[in-house]
Amino acid sequence: MLDPRLNPYRKDIAAAHLRGQIETARFVEGQVYEIIEPLADLRREPAHEAALDTQPLKGERVTVYETSEEGWAWGQLASDGYVGYLSANALGPAGPEPTHRVCVPRTFGFPAANIKLPPMIALPMGARIAITRTTDAFAIDGYGWHYPLSHVAPIGATHDDLVAVAEMFASVPYLWGGKSSLGVDCSGLVQLALNAAGRPCPRDTYMQESALGSAIALADLRRGDLVFWKGHVAIACDAETLIHANAHHMMVVSESAAAAIARISAAGSEVTSVRRL
């Protein structure tokens, strides 16, 4: 059976490319839109109180298969394939292809080359921007908004240390489904760090565990390895330390690997695998 979190189908509607693979009332071609808000909430059901599954970021593309009269768009993210419901207000026509991405936890877009002016927008790490020109200090987009040049990087540029990226999020609050410095969950932190390092990464822990790296022994743990439990993942800072967003501390913390493993084991969950990228 196809995973509905990664394949756009319901009993009443499905993407046309799934014809012949599933049964549904009708197949439709999708239309590509762009996330125009700093970040959007992708929910499991078309309701603001529904579970938050992830947060696509500004500049990401979304293929929309249905928009309801209530203002919910049902579609699939281009970045990691996740399927769910977004507020249609977070979407706009797909504009120019992004040239740069935000490479710090959060940055501001100013209306002119003056950081004393009130910013027009605040963007999270991973947000994508179409930059039209640069100066010695700023990268400028088509709206004329000025971003500090050191806060953005060309789309193809990568960070050489995913652990260092994760450590930028130290003390960020834990938020189920979150993917920014305002709130992040365990798999969101891994996805942000790996994407910054130039590696594609699925969204959920079970997807990450099956898709990333190769299995190694826990005793061989080293910097950059991923430690998995059922429904949880942490990044090794070294052989003795992990960094992870977790509901025990309700934030991103670095802690002793032995202490984390013992605490999670006492709660009834054992390490399921360790993956080396």
GROMACS .gro file of N, CA and C in nm, residues 84-143:
model
  180
   84GLY      N    1  -0.033   1.699   0.251
   84GLY     CA    2  -0.120   1.746   0.357
   84GLY      C    3  -0.197   1.869   0.317
   85TYR      N    4  -0.251   1.937   0.418
   85TYR     CA    5  -0.339   2.052   0.397
   85TYR      C    6  -0.269   2.180   0.444
   86LEU      N    7  -0.277   2.283   0.358
   86LEU     CA    8  -0.220   2.414   0.386
   86LEU      C    9  -0.328   2.520   0.372
   87SER      N   10  -0.314   2.628   0.446
   87SER     CA   11  -0.399   2.743   0.420
   87SER      C   12  -0.366   2.797   0.282
   88ALA      N   13  -0.469   2.817   0.199
   88ALA     CA   14  -0.446   2.871   0.066
   88ALA      C   15  -0.385   3.010   0.072
   89ASN      N   16  -0.401   3.081   0.183
   89ASN     CA   17  -0.343   3.215   0.198
   89ASN      C   18  -0.191   3.211   0.203
   90ALA      N   19  -0.134   3.094   0.232
   90ALA     CA   20   0.012   3.081   0.239
   90ALA      C   21   0.073   3.057   0.102
   91LEU      N   22  -0.012   3.045  -0.001
   91LEU     CA   23   0.035   3.008  -0.135
   91LEU      C   24   0.017   3.123  -0.233
   92GLY      N   25   0.107   3.129  -0.329
   92GLY     CA   26   0.097   3.225  -0.438
   92GLY      C   27   0.146   3.162  -0.566
   93PRO      N   28   0.130   3.230  -0.678
   93PRO     CA   29   0.181   3.176  -0.804
   93PRO      C   30   0.331   3.150  -0.794
   94ALA      N   31   0.377   3.044  -0.858
   94ALA     CA   32   0.520   3.014  -0.857
   94ALA      C   33   0.596   3.125  -0.929
   95GLY      N   34   0.687   3.189  -0.858
   95GLY     CA   35   0.764   3.299  -0.914
   95GLY      C   36   0.897   3.252  -0.969
   96PRO      N   37   0.994   3.343  -0.981
   96PRO     CA   38   1.126   3.306  -1.030
   96PRO      C   39   1.189   3.198  -0.942
   97GLU      N   40   1.267   3.112  -1.002
   97GLU     CA   41   1.335   3.009  -0.925
   97GLU      C   42   1.426   3.072  -0.820
   98PRO      N   43   1.420   3.024  -0.697
   98PRO     CA   44   1.509   3.080  -0.593
   98PRO      C   45   1.655   3.062  -0.630
   99THR      N   46   1.734   3.162  -0.594
   99THR     CA   47   1.878   3.158  -0.619
   99THR      C   48   1.958   3.136  -0.491
  100HIS      N   49   1.897   3.171  -0.377
  100HIS     CA   50   1.967   3.166  -0.249
  100HIS      C   51   1.875   3.106  -0.142
  101ARG      N   52   1.937   3.062  -0.033
  101ARG     CA   53   1.863   3.012   0.082
  101ARG      C   54   1.919   3.077   0.208
  102VAL      N   55   1.836   3.088   0.308
  102VAL     CA   56   1.881   3.142   0.436
  102VAL      C   57   1.968   3.037   0.504
  103CYS      N   58   2.086   3.078   0.551
  103CYS     CA   59   2.182   2.982   0.607
  103CYS      C   60   2.210   3.004   0.755
  104VAL      N   61   2.131   3.088   0.819
  104VAL     CA   62   2.139   3.110   0.964
  104VAL      C   63   2.000   3.080   1.022
  105PRO      N   64   1.990   3.062   1.154
  105PRO     CA   65   1.859   3.024   1.208
  105PRO      C   66   1.745   3.119   1.174
  106ARG      N   67   1.773   3.250   1.163
  106ARG     CA   68   1.668   3.345   1.127
  106ARG      C   69   1.734   3.473   1.076
  107THR      N   70   1.674   3.533   0.973
  107THR     CA   71   1.725   3.660   0.922
  107THR      C   72   1.610   3.753   0.893
  108PHE      N   73   1.645   3.881   0.868
  108PHE     CA   74   1.545   3.983   0.838
  108PHE      C   75   1.567   4.039   0.698
  109GLY      N   76   1.456   4.074   0.635
  109GLY     CA   77   1.461   4.148   0.509
  109GLY      C   78   1.421   4.292   0.535
  110PHE      N   79   1.514   4.386   0.512
  110PHE     CA   80   1.491   4.527   0.539
  110PHE      C   81   1.447   4.600   0.412
  111PRO      N   82   1.369   4.707   0.426
  111PRO     CA   83   1.320   4.776   0.307
  111PRO      C   84   1.426   4.855   0.232
  112ALA      N   85   1.540   4.875   0.292
  112ALA     CA   86   1.650   4.947   0.228
  112ALA      C   87   1.781   4.904   0.295
  113ALA      N   88   1.891   4.959   0.249
  113ALA     CA   89   2.023   4.921   0.301
  113ALA      C   90   2.049   4.990   0.435
  114ASN      N   91   1.962   4.962   0.531
  114ASN     CA   92   1.972   5.026   0.662
  114ASN      C   93   1.912   4.932   0.766
  115ILE      N   94   1.995   4.873   0.849
  115ILE     CA   95   1.944   4.775   0.947
  115ILE      C   96   1.870   4.840   1.063
  116LYS      N   97   1.866   4.974   1.067
  116LYS     CA   98   1.789   5.042   1.169
  116LYS      C   99   1.642   5.057   1.131
  117LEU      N  100   1.608   5.026   1.006
  117LEU     CA  101   1.470   5.032   0.962
  117LEU      C  102   1.393   4.909   1.008
  118PRO      N  103   1.263   4.922   1.033
  118PRO     CA  104   1.183   4.804   1.069
  118PRO      C  105   1.186   4.702   0.955
  119PRO      N  106   1.218   4.576   0.983
  119PRO     CA  107   1.224   4.476   0.876
  119PRO      C  108   1.086   4.447   0.818
  120MET      N  109   1.086   4.409   0.691
  120MET     CA  110   0.962   4.375   0.622
  120MET      C  111   0.923   4.230   0.642
  121ILE      N  112   1.021   4.144   0.671
  121ILE     CA  113   0.996   4.001   0.681
  121ILE      C  114   1.106   3.938   0.766
  122ALA      N  115   1.073   3.829   0.833
  122ALA     CA  116   1.172   3.749   0.907
  122ALA      C  117   1.165   3.607   0.852
  123LEU      N  118   1.277   3.555   0.805
  123LEU     CA  119   1.279   3.425   0.738
  123LEU      C  120   1.361   3.323   0.816
  124PRO      N  121   1.315   3.197   0.819
  124PRO     CA  122   1.388   3.092   0.890
  124PRO      C  123   1.495   3.028   0.802
  125MET      N  124   1.586   2.956   0.865
  125MET     CA  125   1.686   2.880   0.792
  125MET      C  126   1.618   2.788   0.691
  126GLY      N  127   1.672   2.786   0.570
  126GLY     CA  128   1.617   2.701   0.466
  126GLY      C  129   1.520   2.770   0.374
  127ALA      N  130   1.468   2.887   0.414
  127ALA     CA  131   1.380   2.963   0.326
  127ALA      C  132   1.457   2.998   0.199
  128ARG      N  133   1.386   3.001   0.087
  128ARG     CA  134   1.450   3.021  -0.043
  128ARG      C  135   1.406   3.155  -0.103
  129ILE      N  136   1.503   3.228  -0.157
  129ILE     CA  137   1.479   3.362  -0.206
  129ILE      C  138   1.538   3.376  -0.346
  130ALA      N  139   1.468   3.450  -0.431
  130ALA     CA  140   1.522   3.485  -0.563
  130ALA      C  141   1.592   3.620  -0.548
  131ILE      N  142   1.724   3.617  -0.542
  131ILE     CA  143   1.803   3.740  -0.526
  131ILE      C  144   1.834   3.797  -0.665
  132THR      N  145   1.812   3.927  -0.680
  132THR     CA  146   1.835   3.991  -0.809
  132THR      C  147   1.969   4.061  -0.818
  133ARG      N  148   2.022   4.106  -0.703
  133ARG     CA  149   2.153   4.171  -0.704
  133ARG      C  150   2.208   4.169  -0.562
  134THR      N  151   2.337   4.194  -0.551
  134THR     CA  152   2.403   4.200  -0.421
  134THR      C  153   2.491   4.324  -0.413
  135THR      N  154   2.516   4.367  -0.290
  135THR     CA  155   2.614   4.472  -0.262
  135THR      C  156   2.718   4.411  -0.168
  136ASP      N  157   2.805   4.494  -0.116
  136ASP     CA  158   2.905   4.444  -0.022
  136ASP      C  159   2.842   4.392   0.107
  137ALA      N  160   2.721   4.442   0.138
  137ALA     CA  161   2.660   4.408   0.267
  137ALA      C  162   2.527   4.336   0.256
  138PHE      N  163   2.458   4.347   0.141
  138PHE     CA  164   2.323   4.296   0.132
  138PHE      C  165   2.299   4.214   0.005
  139ALA      N  166   2.204   4.120   0.018
  139ALA     CA  167   2.146   4.050  -0.096
  139ALA      C  168   2.005   4.104  -0.112
  140ILE      N  169   1.965   4.141  -0.233
  140ILE     CA  170   1.840   4.214  -0.255
  140ILE      C  171   1.751   4.133  -0.347
  141ASP      N  172   1.624   4.118  -0.305
  141ASP     CA  173   1.531   4.039  -0.386
  141ASP      C  174   1.445   4.130  -0.475
  142GLY      N  175   1.351   4.070  -0.546
  142GLY     CA  176   1.270   4.144  -0.641
  142GLY      C  177   1.178   4.245  -0.578
  143TYR      N  178   1.150   4.234  -0.448
  143TYR     CA  179   1.070   4.332  -0.377
  143TYR      C  180   1.153   4.451  -0.330
   0.00000   0.00000   0.00000
